[in-house]
XYZ file of C-alpha atoms in Angstrom:
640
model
C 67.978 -20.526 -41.325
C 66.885 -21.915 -44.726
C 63.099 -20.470 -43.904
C 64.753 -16.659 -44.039
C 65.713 -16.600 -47.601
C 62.160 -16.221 -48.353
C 61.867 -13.176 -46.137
C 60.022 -9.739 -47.751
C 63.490 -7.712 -47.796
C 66.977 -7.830 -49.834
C 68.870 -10.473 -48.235
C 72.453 -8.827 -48.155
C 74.286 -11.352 -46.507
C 75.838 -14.042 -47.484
C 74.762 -16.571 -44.798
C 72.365 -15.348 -41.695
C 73.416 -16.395 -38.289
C 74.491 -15.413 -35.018
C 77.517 -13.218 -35.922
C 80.627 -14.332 -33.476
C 81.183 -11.797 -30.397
C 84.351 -10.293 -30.796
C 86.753 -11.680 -27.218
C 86.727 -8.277 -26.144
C 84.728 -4.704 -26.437
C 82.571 -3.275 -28.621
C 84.598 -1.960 -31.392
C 83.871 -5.036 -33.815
C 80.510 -4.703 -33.514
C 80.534 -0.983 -34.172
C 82.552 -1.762 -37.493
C 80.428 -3.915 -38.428
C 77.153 -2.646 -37.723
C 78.303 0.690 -39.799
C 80.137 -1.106 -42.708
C 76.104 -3.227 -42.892
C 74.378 -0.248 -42.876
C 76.550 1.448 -45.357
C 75.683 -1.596 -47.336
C 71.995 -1.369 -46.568
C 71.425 2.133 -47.463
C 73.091 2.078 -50.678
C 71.188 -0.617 -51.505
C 68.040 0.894 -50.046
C 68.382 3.610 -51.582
C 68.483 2.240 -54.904
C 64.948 0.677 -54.720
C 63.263 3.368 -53.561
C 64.854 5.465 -56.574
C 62.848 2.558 -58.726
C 60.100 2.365 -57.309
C 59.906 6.435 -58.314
C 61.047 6.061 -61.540
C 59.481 9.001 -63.165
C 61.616 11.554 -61.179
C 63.867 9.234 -59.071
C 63.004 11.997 -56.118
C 62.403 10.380 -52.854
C 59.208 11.492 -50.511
C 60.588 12.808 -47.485
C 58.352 12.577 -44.379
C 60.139 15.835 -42.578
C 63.040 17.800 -44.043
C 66.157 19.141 -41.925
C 65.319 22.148 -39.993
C 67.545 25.463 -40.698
C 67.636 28.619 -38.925
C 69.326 31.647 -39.962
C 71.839 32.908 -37.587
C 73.806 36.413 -37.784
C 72.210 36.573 -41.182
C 73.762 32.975 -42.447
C 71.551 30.044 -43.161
C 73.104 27.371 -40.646
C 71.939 24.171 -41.507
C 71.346 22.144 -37.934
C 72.890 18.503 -37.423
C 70.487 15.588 -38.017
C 68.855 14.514 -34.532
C 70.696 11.643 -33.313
C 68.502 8.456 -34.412
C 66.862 9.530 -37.609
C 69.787 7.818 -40.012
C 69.701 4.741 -37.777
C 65.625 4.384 -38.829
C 64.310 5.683 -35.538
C 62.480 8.884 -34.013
C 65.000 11.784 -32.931
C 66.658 10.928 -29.776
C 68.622 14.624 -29.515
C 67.660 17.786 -29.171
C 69.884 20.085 -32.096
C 70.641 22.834 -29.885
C 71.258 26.234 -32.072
C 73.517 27.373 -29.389
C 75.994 24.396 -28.951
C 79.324 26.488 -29.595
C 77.484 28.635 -26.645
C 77.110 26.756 -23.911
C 76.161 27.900 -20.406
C 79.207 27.447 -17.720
C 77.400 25.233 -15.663
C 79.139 24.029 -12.268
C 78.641 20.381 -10.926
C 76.580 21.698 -7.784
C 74.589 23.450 -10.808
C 74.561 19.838 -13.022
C 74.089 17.571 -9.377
C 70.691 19.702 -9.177
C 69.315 18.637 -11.875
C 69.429 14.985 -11.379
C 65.513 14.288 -9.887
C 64.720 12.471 -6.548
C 61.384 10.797 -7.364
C 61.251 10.483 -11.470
C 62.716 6.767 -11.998
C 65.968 7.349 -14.246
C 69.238 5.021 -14.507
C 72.499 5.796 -12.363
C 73.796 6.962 -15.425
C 73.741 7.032 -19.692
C 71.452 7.563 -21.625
C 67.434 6.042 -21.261
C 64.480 6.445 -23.703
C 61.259 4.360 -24.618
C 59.291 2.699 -21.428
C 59.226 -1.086 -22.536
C 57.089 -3.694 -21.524
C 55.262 -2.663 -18.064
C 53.750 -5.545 -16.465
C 52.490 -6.684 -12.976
C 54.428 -10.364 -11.701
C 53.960 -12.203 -8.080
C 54.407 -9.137 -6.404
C 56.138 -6.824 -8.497
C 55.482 -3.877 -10.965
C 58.118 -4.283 -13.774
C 59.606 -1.719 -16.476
C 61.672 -2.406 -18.536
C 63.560 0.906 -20.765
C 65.353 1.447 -23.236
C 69.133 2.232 -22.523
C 72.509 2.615 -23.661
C 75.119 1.018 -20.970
C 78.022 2.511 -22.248
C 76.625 6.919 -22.487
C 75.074 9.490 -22.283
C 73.536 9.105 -25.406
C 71.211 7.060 -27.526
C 72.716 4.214 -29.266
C 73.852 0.572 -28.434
C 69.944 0.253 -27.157
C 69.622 -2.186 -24.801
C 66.561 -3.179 -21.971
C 67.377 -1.682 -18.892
C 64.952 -3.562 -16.140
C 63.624 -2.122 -12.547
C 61.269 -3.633 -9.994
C 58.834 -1.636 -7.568
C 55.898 -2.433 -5.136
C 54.526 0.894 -5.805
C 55.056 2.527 -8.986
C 57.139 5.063 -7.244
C 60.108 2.978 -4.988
C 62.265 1.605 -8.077
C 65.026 -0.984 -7.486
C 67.712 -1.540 -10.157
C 67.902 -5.116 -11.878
C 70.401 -6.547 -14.262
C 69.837 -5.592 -18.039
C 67.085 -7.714 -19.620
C 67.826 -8.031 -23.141
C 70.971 -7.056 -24.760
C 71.939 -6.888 -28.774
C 73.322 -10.262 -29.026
C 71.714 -11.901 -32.543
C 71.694 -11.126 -36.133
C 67.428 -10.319 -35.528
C 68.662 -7.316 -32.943
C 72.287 -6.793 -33.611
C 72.101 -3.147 -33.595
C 69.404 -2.970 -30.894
C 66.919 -4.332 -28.526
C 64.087 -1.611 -29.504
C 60.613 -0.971 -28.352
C 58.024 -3.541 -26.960
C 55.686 -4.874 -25.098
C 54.291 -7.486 -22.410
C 51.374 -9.389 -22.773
C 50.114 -11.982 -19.722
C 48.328 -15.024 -21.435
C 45.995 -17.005 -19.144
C 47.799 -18.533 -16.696
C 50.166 -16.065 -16.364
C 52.313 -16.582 -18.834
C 54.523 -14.028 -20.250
C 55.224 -12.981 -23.599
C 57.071 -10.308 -25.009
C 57.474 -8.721 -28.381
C 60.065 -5.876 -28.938
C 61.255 -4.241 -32.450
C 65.162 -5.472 -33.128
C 67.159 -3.760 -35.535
C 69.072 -6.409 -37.384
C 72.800 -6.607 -38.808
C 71.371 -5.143 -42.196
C 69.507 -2.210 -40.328
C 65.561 -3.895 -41.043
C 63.091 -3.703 -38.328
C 61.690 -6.767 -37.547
C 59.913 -7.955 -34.494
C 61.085 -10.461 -31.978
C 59.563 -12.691 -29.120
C 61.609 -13.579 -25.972
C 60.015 -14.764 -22.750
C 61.264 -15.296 -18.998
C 63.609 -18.256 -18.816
C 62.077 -19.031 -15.399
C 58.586 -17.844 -14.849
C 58.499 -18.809 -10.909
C 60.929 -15.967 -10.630
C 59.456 -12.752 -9.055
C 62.252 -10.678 -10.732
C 62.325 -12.263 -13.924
C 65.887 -11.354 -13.919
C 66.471 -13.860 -17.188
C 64.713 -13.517 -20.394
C 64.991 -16.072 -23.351
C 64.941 -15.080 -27.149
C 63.185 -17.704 -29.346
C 65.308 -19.192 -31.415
C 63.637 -18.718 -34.574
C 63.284 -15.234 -34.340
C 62.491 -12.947 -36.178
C 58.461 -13.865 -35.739
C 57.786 -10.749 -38.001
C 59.042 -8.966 -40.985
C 57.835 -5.831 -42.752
C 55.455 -6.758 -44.916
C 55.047 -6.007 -49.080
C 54.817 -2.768 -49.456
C 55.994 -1.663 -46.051
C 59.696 0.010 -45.782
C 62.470 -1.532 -44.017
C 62.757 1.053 -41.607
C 58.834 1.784 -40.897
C 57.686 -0.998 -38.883
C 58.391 -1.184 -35.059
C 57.115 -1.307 -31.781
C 54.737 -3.980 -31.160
C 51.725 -3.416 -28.900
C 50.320 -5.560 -26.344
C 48.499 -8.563 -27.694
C 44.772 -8.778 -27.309
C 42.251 -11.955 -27.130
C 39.617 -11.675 -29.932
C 36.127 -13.077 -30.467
C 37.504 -15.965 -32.152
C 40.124 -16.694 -29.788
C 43.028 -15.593 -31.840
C 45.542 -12.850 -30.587
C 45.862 -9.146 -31.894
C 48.872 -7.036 -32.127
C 49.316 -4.047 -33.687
C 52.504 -2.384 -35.150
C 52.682 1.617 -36.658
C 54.102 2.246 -39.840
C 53.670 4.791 -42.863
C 52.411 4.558 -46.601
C 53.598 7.615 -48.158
C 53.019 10.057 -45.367
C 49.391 8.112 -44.071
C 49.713 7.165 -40.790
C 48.358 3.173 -40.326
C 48.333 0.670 -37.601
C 48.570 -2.719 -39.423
C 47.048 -5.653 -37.510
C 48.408 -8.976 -36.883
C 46.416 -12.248 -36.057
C 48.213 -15.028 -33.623
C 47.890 -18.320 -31.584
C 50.877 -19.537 -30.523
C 52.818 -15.727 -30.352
C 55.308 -17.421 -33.198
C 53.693 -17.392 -36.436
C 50.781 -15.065 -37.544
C 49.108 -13.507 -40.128
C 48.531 -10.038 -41.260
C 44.459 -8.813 -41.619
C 44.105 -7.882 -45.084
C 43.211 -4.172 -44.133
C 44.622 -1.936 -41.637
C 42.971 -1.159 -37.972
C 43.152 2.595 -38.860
C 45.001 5.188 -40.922
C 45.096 9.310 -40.947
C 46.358 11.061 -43.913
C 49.731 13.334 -43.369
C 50.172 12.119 -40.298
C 53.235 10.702 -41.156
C 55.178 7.528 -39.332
C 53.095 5.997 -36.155
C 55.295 4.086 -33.420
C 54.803 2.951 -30.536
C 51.212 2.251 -30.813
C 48.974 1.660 -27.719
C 45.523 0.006 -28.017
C 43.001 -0.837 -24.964
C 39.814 -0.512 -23.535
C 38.602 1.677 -21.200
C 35.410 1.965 -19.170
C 32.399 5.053 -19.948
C 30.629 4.300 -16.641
C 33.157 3.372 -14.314
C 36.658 4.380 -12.988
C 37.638 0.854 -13.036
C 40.530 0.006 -15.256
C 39.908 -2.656 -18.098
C 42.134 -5.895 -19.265
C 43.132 -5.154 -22.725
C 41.032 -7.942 -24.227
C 37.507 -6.106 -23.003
C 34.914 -5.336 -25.619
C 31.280 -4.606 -24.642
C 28.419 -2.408 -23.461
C 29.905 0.908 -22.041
C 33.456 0.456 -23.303
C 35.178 2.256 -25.899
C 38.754 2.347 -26.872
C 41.800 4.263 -27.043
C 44.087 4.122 -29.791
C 47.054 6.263 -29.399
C 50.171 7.089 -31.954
C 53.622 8.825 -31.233
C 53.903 10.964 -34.099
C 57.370 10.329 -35.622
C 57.014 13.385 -37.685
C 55.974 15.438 -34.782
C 57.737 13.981 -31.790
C 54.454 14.379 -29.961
C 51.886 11.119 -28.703
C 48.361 11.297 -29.653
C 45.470 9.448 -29.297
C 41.802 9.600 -29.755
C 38.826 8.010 -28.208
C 36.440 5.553 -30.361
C 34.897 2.381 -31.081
C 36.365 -1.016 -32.011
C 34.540 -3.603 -34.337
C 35.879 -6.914 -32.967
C 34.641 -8.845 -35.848
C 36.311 -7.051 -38.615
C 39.406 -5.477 -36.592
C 38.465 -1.539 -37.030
C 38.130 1.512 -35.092
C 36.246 4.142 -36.115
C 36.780 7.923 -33.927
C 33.931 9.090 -32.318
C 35.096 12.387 -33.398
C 36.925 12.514 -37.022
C 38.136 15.487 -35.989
C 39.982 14.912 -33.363
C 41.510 11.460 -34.890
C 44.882 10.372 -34.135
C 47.571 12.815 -34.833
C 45.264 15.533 -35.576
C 42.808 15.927 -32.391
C 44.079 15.382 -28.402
C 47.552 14.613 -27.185
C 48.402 12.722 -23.631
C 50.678 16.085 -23.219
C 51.219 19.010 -24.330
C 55.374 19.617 -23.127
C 58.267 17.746 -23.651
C 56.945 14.101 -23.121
C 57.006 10.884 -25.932
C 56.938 7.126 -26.742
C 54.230 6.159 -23.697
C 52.926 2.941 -22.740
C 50.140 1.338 -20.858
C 49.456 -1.422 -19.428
C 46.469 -2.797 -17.155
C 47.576 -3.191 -13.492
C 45.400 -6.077 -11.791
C 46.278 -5.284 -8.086
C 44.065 -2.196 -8.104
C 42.009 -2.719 -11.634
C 43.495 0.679 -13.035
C 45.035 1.488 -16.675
C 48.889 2.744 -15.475
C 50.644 5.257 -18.040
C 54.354 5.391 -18.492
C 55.917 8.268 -20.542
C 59.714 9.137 -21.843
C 60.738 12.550 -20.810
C 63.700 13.863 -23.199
C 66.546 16.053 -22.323
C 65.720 19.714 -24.305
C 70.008 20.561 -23.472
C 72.512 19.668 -25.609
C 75.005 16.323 -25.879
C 77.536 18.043 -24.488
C 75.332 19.103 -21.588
C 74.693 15.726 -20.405
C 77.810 14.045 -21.158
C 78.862 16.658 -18.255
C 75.880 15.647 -16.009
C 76.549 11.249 -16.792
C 72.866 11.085 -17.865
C 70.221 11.966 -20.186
C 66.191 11.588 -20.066
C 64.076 10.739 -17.129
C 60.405 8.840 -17.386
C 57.522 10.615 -16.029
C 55.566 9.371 -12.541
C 53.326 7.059 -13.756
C 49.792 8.254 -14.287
C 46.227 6.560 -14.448
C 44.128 6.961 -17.507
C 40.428 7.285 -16.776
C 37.697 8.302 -19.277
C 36.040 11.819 -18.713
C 32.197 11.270 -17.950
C 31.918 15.162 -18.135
C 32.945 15.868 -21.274
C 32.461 12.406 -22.888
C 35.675 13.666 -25.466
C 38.478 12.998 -23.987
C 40.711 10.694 -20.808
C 41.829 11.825 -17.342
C 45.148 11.474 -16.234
C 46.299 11.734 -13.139
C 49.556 10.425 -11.007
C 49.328 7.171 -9.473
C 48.175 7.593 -5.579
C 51.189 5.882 -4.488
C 53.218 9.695 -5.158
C 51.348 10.892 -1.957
C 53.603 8.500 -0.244
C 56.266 10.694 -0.533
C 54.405 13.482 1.130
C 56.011 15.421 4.273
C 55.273 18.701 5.498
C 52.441 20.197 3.882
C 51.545 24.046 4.001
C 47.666 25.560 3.252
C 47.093 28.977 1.801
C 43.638 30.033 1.726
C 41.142 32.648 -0.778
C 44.677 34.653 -1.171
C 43.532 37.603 -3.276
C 45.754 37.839 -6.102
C 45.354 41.370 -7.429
C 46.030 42.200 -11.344
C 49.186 43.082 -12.350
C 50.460 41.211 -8.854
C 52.534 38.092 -7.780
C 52.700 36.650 -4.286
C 55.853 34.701 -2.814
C 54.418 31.760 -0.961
C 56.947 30.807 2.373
C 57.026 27.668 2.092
C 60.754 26.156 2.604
C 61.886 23.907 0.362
C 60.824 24.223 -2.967
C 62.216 22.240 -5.459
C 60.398 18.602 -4.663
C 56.719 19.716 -4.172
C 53.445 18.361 -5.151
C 51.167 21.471 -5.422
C 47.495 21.145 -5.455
C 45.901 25.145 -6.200
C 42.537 26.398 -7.422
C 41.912 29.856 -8.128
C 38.321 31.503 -8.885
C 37.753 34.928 -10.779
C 36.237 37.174 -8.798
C 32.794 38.590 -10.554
C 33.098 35.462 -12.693
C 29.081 35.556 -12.616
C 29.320 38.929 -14.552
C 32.490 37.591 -16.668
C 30.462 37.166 -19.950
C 29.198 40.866 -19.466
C 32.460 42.103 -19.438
C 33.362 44.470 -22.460
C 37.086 43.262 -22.704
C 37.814 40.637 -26.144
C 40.696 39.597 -27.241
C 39.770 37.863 -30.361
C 43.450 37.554 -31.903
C 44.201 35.043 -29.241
C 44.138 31.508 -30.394
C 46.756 29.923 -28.768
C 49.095 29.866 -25.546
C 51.712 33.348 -25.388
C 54.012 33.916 -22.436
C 53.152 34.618 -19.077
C 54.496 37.983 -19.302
C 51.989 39.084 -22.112
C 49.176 41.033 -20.072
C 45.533 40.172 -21.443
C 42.532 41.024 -19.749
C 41.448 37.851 -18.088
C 45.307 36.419 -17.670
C 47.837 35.015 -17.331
C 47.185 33.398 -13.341
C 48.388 31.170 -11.766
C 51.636 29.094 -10.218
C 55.197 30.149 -10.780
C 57.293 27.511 -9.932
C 61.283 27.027 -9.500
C 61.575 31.301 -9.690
C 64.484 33.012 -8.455
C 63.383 36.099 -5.855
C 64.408 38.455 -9.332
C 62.446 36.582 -11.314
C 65.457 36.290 -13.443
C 64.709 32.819 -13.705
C 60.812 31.162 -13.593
C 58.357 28.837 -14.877
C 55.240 29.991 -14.911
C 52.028 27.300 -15.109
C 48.892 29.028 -15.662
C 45.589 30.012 -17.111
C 44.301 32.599 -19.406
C 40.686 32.776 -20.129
C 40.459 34.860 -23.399
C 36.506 36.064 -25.165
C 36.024 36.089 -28.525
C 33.797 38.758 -30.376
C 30.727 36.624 -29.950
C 30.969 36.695 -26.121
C 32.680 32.826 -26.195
C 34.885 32.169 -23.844
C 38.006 29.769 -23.622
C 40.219 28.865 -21.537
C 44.264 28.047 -21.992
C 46.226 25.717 -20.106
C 50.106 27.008 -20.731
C 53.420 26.351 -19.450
C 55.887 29.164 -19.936
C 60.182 28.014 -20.210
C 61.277 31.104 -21.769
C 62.715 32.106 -18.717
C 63.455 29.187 -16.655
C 67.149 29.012 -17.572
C 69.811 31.593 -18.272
C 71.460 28.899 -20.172
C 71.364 29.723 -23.962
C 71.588 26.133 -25.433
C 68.273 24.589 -23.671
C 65.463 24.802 -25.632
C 62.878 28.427 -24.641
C 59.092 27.925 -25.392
C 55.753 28.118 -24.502
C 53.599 25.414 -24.543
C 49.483 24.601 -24.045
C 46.464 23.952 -25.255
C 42.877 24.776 -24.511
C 41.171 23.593 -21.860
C 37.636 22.334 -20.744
C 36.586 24.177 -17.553
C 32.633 23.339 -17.322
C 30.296 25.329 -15.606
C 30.566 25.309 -11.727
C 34.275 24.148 -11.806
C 36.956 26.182 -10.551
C 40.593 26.789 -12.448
C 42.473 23.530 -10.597
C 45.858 22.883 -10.590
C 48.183 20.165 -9.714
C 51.802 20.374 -10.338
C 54.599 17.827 -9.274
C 58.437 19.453 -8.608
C 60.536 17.384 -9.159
C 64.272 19.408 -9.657
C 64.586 19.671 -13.165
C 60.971 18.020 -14.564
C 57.688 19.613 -13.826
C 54.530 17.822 -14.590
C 51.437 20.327 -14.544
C 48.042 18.412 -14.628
C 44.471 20.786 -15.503
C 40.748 20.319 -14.054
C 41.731 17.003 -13.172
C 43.977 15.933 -15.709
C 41.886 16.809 -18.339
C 45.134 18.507 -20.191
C 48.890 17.605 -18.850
C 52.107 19.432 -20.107
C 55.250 18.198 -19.106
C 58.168 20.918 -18.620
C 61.858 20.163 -18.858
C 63.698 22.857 -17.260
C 67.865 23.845 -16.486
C 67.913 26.971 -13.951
C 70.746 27.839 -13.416
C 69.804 30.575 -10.354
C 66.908 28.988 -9.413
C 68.281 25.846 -7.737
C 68.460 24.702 -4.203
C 67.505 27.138 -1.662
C 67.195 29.871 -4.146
C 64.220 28.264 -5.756
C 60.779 30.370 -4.821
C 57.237 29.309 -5.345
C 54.927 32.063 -6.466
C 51.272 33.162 -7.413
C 50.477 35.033 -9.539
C 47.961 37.614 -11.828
C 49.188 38.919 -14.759
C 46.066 39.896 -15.940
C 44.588 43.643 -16.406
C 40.857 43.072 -15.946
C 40.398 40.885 -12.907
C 41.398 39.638 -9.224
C 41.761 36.066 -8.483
C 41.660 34.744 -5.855
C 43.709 31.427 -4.877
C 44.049 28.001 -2.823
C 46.575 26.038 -2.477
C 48.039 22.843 -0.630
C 51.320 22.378 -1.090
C 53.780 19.064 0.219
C 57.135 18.659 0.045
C 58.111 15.494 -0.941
C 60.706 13.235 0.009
C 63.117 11.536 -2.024
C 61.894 7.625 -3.340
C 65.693 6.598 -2.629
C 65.727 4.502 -6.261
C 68.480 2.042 -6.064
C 70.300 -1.171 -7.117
C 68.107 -4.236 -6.006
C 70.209 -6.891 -3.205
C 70.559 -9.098 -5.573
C 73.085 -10.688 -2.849
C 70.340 -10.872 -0.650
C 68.325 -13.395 -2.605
């Protein structure tokens, strides 16, 4: 270990090495994990102060939230995560001395039927997606022992069809001094050949981030059930001028011009956003390119950066390493700060490693998001079987801890979705859910041209409706004559709730609604003119009635839309219990919903339509499935 004493960080141990396993539990390593990180922040703490010696005040990137309640300034706990160096993995309920009396046939609802999650504990990041001799791989991030993050290990699950998942044995565990106190984020890159190589961020005894190659201990194995850590890990350390804590989550590698690797890694200088670039040949030593890929001021801490190509005149998928004629590339940033994944379409320069935005003003972190709900940390990765970019996403729990200890399991990740570039509007991707979802498919009921009156909602008889894939279009009747219409609404800029009449909205879908409407999510559109005659469209998703339960999280969320000229207002919305993904004019915009009815559950649950507006009919169609369950379970391993 001689070479580590050179390392860009405050060595504060006296001799580096694979700490011994204690014979028996966890409880050593939890000692010492904290007493090191007691060690490290003190110590941490008194560089930074140095480094601002003029007022020995520390930047802060975000500040603790507070909220007055009953008139007294209640300051919320710290997200769980943040002190360990990492994005919030908790949601800081104000309502947690409050909660709802939920029942287990209340908390056994929730759990999904087609959304890959664990049995049980807790599950975040999607890690490493990859296509082997047969088999689409993910591998998660995951806590074996709760219901919450910590103790982050790599959960591992197999499928033939991005929607079937079979359980595997853990892939990578905390084991070293590189990753004692977790196996985070990373990523899977296939070398010619089909080699595999993966990176991932560990967090070592002293609480640094460094990054870490293992690779399958027996590559002839479809499962890849056993994964080898090099031995003379860490392969990367934050570099000068980089903190300790800001520099994770490796991306996948990509061939250059000059036949070296790329990999990219998010971190923060001050509160600018970069992605730092990394040159390689061998996966084990590299070197850092003297100036960063790209940056945005204020933008705070970027993780979990995703780089790749993608195709302007095709709906082919592209390997990572494509440059060329009619490609352009996505770069995409979760947003520590923000808890929210951007990304923005532009141009890479090969030859000097830098993108440049086609549009500065939609650049990463200030312009377009993947989602617009509760969604975070995604991934892609290039699936070769059908030549298609494949999207993986982390959807968070918006309850409380003490909410899913009761329920044995917190966070789902979203259906995987395909990322294609938008000819139409040349500014922005497509996503939509892998094909393989209409697998699931059973029963399906039509509804056609129902008029949909203002001021009016519709129950639609459809049986079951808490696992549905909905597909709906509604048109505006006069729409020819819309931009003659006298009604503005100038003061509206942004998504409101669906029960806020304008003139030309809220319609559209309420989904998992209780026959009172006591309970509902509402996804829907509301087309809103400006002075000038200028008309745009919202794409919203309304929880602020979905649960009775005070603790979960109540909001509306959206963005605007594109709806060109000749298109009608589509819809597609996947039911799946507890998570509802809502994808407009064709995936164009996507919000994500985590919901908790507590009325609107099993049999009680009611599909709607609906017009809230006061100016305007709709009218609607809709095909609507109910989907079966994907039956996700443990692999036979004692089959093989």
């Amino acid at each position: 270990m001689d070479d580590l004493q050179n390392v860009p960080y405050s060595i504060l141990r006296d001799a580096y090495g694979p700490p011994e396993r204690p014979a028996r539990g966890r409880s050593l390593k939890v000692f010492t994990s904290v007493v090191a990180s007691v060690v490290f922040l003190v110590s941490l703490v008194g560089l930074i102060v140095n480094q601002f010696p003029e007022t020995g005040e520390v930047p802060r990137l975000s500040t603790p939230t507070t909220s007055s309640l009953g008139g007294d300034e209640e300051r919320l706990p710290l997200p769980r995560g943040v002190a360990e160096g990492v994005s919030a993995k908790s949601y800081p309920s104000l309502s947690d001395s409050a909660s709802y009396n939920w029942t287990e046939s209340m908390l056994a609802w929730e759990r999904t039927a087609y959304h890959f999650q664990p049995p049980k504990n807790w599950m975040n990041d999607p890690d490493g997606p990859l296509f082997h001799k047969g088999w689409y791989h993910l591998f998660y991030q995951y806590n074996p022992d709760s219901a919450t993050w910590g103790n982050i290990t790599w959960g591992h699950t197999v499928s033939t069809d991005l929607i079937h998942w079979l359980y595997l044995p853990l892939a990578l565990i905390p084991s070293e001094w590189f990753d004692w106190n977790g196996c985070w984020t990373g990523s899977a890159t296939i070398l010619p050949g089909r080699d595999i190589k993966m990176l991932y961020t560990g967090d070592t005894v002293d609480a640094v981030q460094v990054q870490n190659l293992a690779y399958p201990s027996n590559l002839s194995d479809p499962l890849l059930l056993n994964w080898t850590k090099y031995e003379n890990n860490p392969v990367l350390v934050p570099p000068e001028g980089i903190g300790l804590t800001d520099f994770r989550d490796p991306s996948t590698a990509f061939l250059g011009p000059d036949s070296e690797w790329r990999v990219v890694i998010g971190s923060v200088i001050n509160t600018t956003g970069i992605a730092l670039v990394f040159h390689t040949t061998n996966f084990t030593s590299y070197d850092l390119v003297d100036h960063v890929l790209h940056s945005v001021e204020g933008t705070g801490m970027w993780e979990c950066i995703d780089f790749y190509p993608i195709s302007t005149n095709s709906s082919v998928g592209l390997d990572t390493s494509v440059v060329g004629p009619n490609v352009k590339h996505v770069l995409k940033a979760s947003i520590d700060d923000l808890k929210l994944d951007y990304y923005a379409i532009g141009t890479y320069d090969p030859d000097n490693d830098t993108w440049t935005p086609d549009n500065a003003a939609l650049d990463v972190g200030i312009g377009l998001r993947y989602d617009y709900g509760w969604w975070y940390a995604s991934k892609t990765f290039y699936d070769p079987v059908k030549e298609r970019r494949i999207l993986f996403g982390w959807i968070n729990e918006t309850d409380t801890e003490k909410d899913d200890f009761a329920k044995g399991w917190a966070s789902v990740q979203a259906i995987p979705r395909v990322v294609l570039y938008d000819n139409k509007t040349g500014a922005n991707v497509l996503e939509q859910p892998v094909e393989e979802i209409e697998s699931l498919r059973l029963n399906s009921t039509t509804f056609e041209d129902i008029l949909v009156e203002a001021g009016s909602a519709i129950q639609l008889d459809i049986g079951n409706a808490t696992q549905l894939d909905i597909i709906a279009e509604f048109e505006i009747q006069g729409t020819d004559s819309l931009k003659a219409m006298a009604f503005t609404e100038s003061n509206i800029s942004e998504c409101i709730d669906a029960e806020t009449k304008t003139s030309y909205g809220p319609f559209g879908v309420a989904v998992l609604a209780d026959e009172s409407f006591s309970e509902l999510t509402p996804i829907y559109f509301r087309v809103v003119k400006d002075d000038d005659g200028n008309l745009t469209t919202y794409f919203c998703a309304d929880e602020s009635r979905s649960s009775l339960a005070p603790e979960v999280l109540h909001t509306v969320y959206g963005t605007d839309v594109p709806v060109l000229d000749g298109e009608k207002f589509a819809l597609r919305i996947l039911v799946d219990h507890s998570i509802v993904e809502s994808f407009a004019q064709g995936g164009r915009r996507v919000i994500t919903s985590r919901v908790y009815p507590t009325q609107a559950i099993y049999g009680a649950a009611k599909l709607f339509v609906f017009n809230n507006a006061t100016g305007i009919n709709v009218t609607a169609t809709l095909k609507i499935w109910e989907l079966e369950s994907a039956f996700i379970r443990p692999y036979p391993l004692n089959h093989i």
